[in-house]
Amino acid sequence: MFGLGMQEVLVIALIVLLLFGGKKIPELMKGLGKGVKSFKEGMKEIEDDTSLPKNRE
């Protein structure tokens, strides 16, 4: 994973836990999930709009 070993990942996770606390991390992940979902929906709308045939008059 990005050239990181297990020890590095554990240290990063520990630092994140210390900075944000145990209660704040689920809220952050929930917000991140909502953001990803919104982004995917937006990309799907753009894809649908570009695939529609254009009427030429």
XYZ file of N, CA, C and O in Angstrom:
228
model
N 0.845 -1.181 0.000
C 0.000 0.000 0.000
C 0.890 1.243 0.000
O 1.433 1.625 1.030
N 1.065 1.856 -1.139
C 1.855 3.069 -1.322
C 3.289 2.902 -0.838
O 3.921 3.867 -0.432
N 3.789 1.705 -0.844
C 5.151 1.456 -0.418
C 5.343 1.576 1.089
O 6.462 1.719 1.547
N 4.251 1.549 1.847
C 4.340 1.644 3.299
C 4.244 0.260 3.909
O 3.450 -0.570 3.494
N 5.045 0.047 4.932
C 4.985 -1.213 5.651
C 3.915 -1.166 6.731
O 3.283 -0.131 6.975
N 3.725 -2.281 7.379
C 2.699 -2.379 8.416
C 3.009 -1.452 9.587
O 2.110 -0.829 10.140
N 4.260 -1.312 9.945
C 4.629 -0.443 11.061
C 4.303 1.018 10.757
O 3.787 1.734 11.619
N 4.574 1.463 9.544
C 4.283 2.844 9.163
C 2.786 3.119 9.191
O 2.334 4.168 9.642
N 1.994 2.159 8.699
C 0.542 2.311 8.702
C 0.024 2.396 10.135
O -0.846 3.219 10.440
N 0.548 1.575 11.023
C 0.129 1.617 12.423
C 0.492 2.946 13.089
O -0.301 3.495 13.862
N 1.664 3.467 12.788
C 2.078 4.749 13.357
C 1.167 5.862 12.855
O 0.714 6.711 13.632
N 0.852 5.867 11.577
C -0.043 6.882 11.012
C -1.430 6.773 11.638
O -2.037 7.785 12.007
N -1.942 5.545 11.787
C -3.255 5.349 12.403
C -3.251 5.837 13.848
O -4.219 6.462 14.305
N -2.195 5.595 14.573
C -2.086 6.043 15.963
C -2.073 7.572 16.027
O -2.744 8.163 16.884
N -1.342 8.213 15.147
C -1.285 9.674 15.122
C -2.668 10.260 14.807
O -3.103 11.209 15.458
N -3.360 9.667 13.840
C -4.712 10.137 13.500
C -5.635 9.968 14.695
O -6.437 10.858 15.015
N -5.542 8.847 15.365
C -6.377 8.592 16.540
C -6.088 9.605 17.643
O -7.012 10.114 18.294
N -4.836 9.933 17.843
C -4.479 10.911 18.870
C -4.949 12.319 18.500
O -5.389 13.084 19.355
N -4.848 12.676 17.224
C -5.243 14.016 16.791
C -6.750 14.227 16.852
O -7.228 15.276 17.286
N -7.523 13.260 16.371
C -8.961 13.450 16.235
C -9.773 12.803 17.337
O -10.926 13.165 17.550
N -9.235 11.829 18.005
C -9.977 11.143 19.050
C -10.880 10.075 18.472
O -11.220 10.083 17.292
N -11.296 9.150 19.303
C -12.096 8.016 18.862
C -13.494 8.381 18.419
O -14.078 7.721 17.572
N -14.059 9.449 18.975
C -15.433 9.825 18.633
C -15.515 10.581 17.319
O -16.538 10.553 16.648
N -14.480 11.273 16.956
C -14.521 12.121 15.762
C -14.251 11.332 14.476
O -14.730 11.708 13.404
N -13.521 10.232 14.544
C -13.145 9.468 13.353
C -14.360 8.916 12.607
O -14.429 9.058 11.382
N -15.363 8.316 13.266
C -16.537 7.853 12.517
C -17.271 8.985 11.796
O -17.771 8.808 10.684
N -17.315 10.172 12.413
C -17.944 11.325 11.765
C -17.169 11.731 10.512
O -17.767 12.067 9.489
N -15.860 11.695 10.593
C -15.034 12.038 9.437
C -15.231 11.033 8.304
O -15.343 11.407 7.130
N -15.290 9.757 8.639
C -15.482 8.716 7.623
C -16.873 8.820 6.993
O -17.036 8.603 5.796
N -17.870 9.168 7.790
C -19.231 9.351 7.269
C -19.251 10.503 6.261
O -19.828 10.392 5.184
N -18.607 11.604 6.605
C -18.529 12.742 5.695
C -17.773 12.397 4.427
O -18.151 12.810 3.328
N -16.715 11.633 4.561
C -15.935 11.210 3.404
C -16.771 10.317 2.490
O -16.761 10.470 1.270
N -17.531 9.404 3.083
C -18.399 8.519 2.302
C -19.464 9.300 1.550
O -19.745 9.014 0.385
N -20.061 10.291 2.201
C -21.069 11.116 1.538
C -20.451 11.901 0.383
O -21.059 12.061 -0.671
N -19.250 12.384 0.582
C -18.565 13.129 -0.475
C -18.261 12.261 -1.688
O -18.462 12.671 -2.823
N -17.805 11.041 -1.450
C -17.506 10.115 -2.546
C -18.788 9.750 -3.295
O -18.816 9.712 -4.528
N -19.861 9.511 -2.546
C -21.147 9.172 -3.168
C -21.641 10.329 -4.035
O -22.090 10.120 -5.164
N -21.550 11.534 -3.529
C -21.973 12.707 -4.280
C -21.130 12.883 -5.542
O -21.651 13.210 -6.613
N -19.842 12.655 -5.430
C -18.945 12.770 -6.575
C -19.306 11.758 -7.650
O -19.377 12.084 -8.838
N -19.572 10.513 -7.245
C -19.944 9.469 -8.206
C -21.255 9.799 -8.896
O -21.397 9.586 -10.109
N -22.237 10.317 -8.141
C -23.512 10.702 -8.741
C -23.322 11.827 -9.744
O -23.922 11.829 -10.816
N -22.487 12.789 -9.411
C -22.192 13.888 -10.332
C -21.521 13.399 -11.600
O -21.849 13.852 -12.703
N -20.586 12.479 -11.461
C -19.909 11.933 -12.641
C -20.889 11.152 -13.514
O -20.825 11.223 -14.738
N -21.826 10.438 -12.901
C -22.823 9.683 -13.651
C -23.742 10.631 -14.415
O -24.066 10.391 -15.577
N -24.136 11.754 -13.785
C -24.977 12.740 -14.462
C -24.260 13.337 -15.667
O -24.856 13.507 -16.729
N -22.997 13.647 -15.509
C -22.225 14.208 -16.625
C -22.117 13.189 -17.746
O -22.275 13.525 -18.920
N -21.866 11.930 -17.384
C -21.759 10.871 -18.386
C -23.082 10.703 -19.125
O -23.108 10.542 -20.343
N -24.201 10.748 -18.395
C -25.516 10.620 -19.029
C -25.789 11.799 -19.964
O -26.350 11.629 -21.043
N -25.394 13.002 -19.548
C -25.622 14.189 -20.381
C -24.816 14.137 -21.669
O -25.284 14.575 -22.724
N -23.608 13.620 -21.607
C -22.772 13.592 -22.804
C -23.173 12.479 -23.752
O -22.877 12.544 -24.939
N -23.878 11.464 -23.254
C -24.254 10.358 -24.122
C -25.588 10.605 -24.829
O -25.947 9.853 -25.727
N -26.324 11.646 -24.439
C -27.594 11.952 -25.097
C -27.343 12.550 -26.467
O -26.445 13.384 -26.638
N -28.134 12.154 -27.463
C -27.958 12.747 -28.795
C -28.424 14.202 -28.782
O -29.414 14.556 -28.145
N -27.731 15.034 -29.496
C -28.058 16.452 -29.577
C -28.985 16.672 -30.770
O -28.775 16.126 -31.854
N -30.013 17.485 -30.560
C -30.928 17.823 -31.652
C -30.344 18.973 -32.447
O -30.017 20.019 -31.908
N -30.203 18.760 -33.732
C -29.696 19.824 -34.607
C -30.835 20.318 -35.475
O -31.497 19.564 -36.144
N -31.076 21.598 -35.447
C -32.146 22.178 -36.250
C -31.594 23.051 -37.328
O -30.636 23.649 -37.292
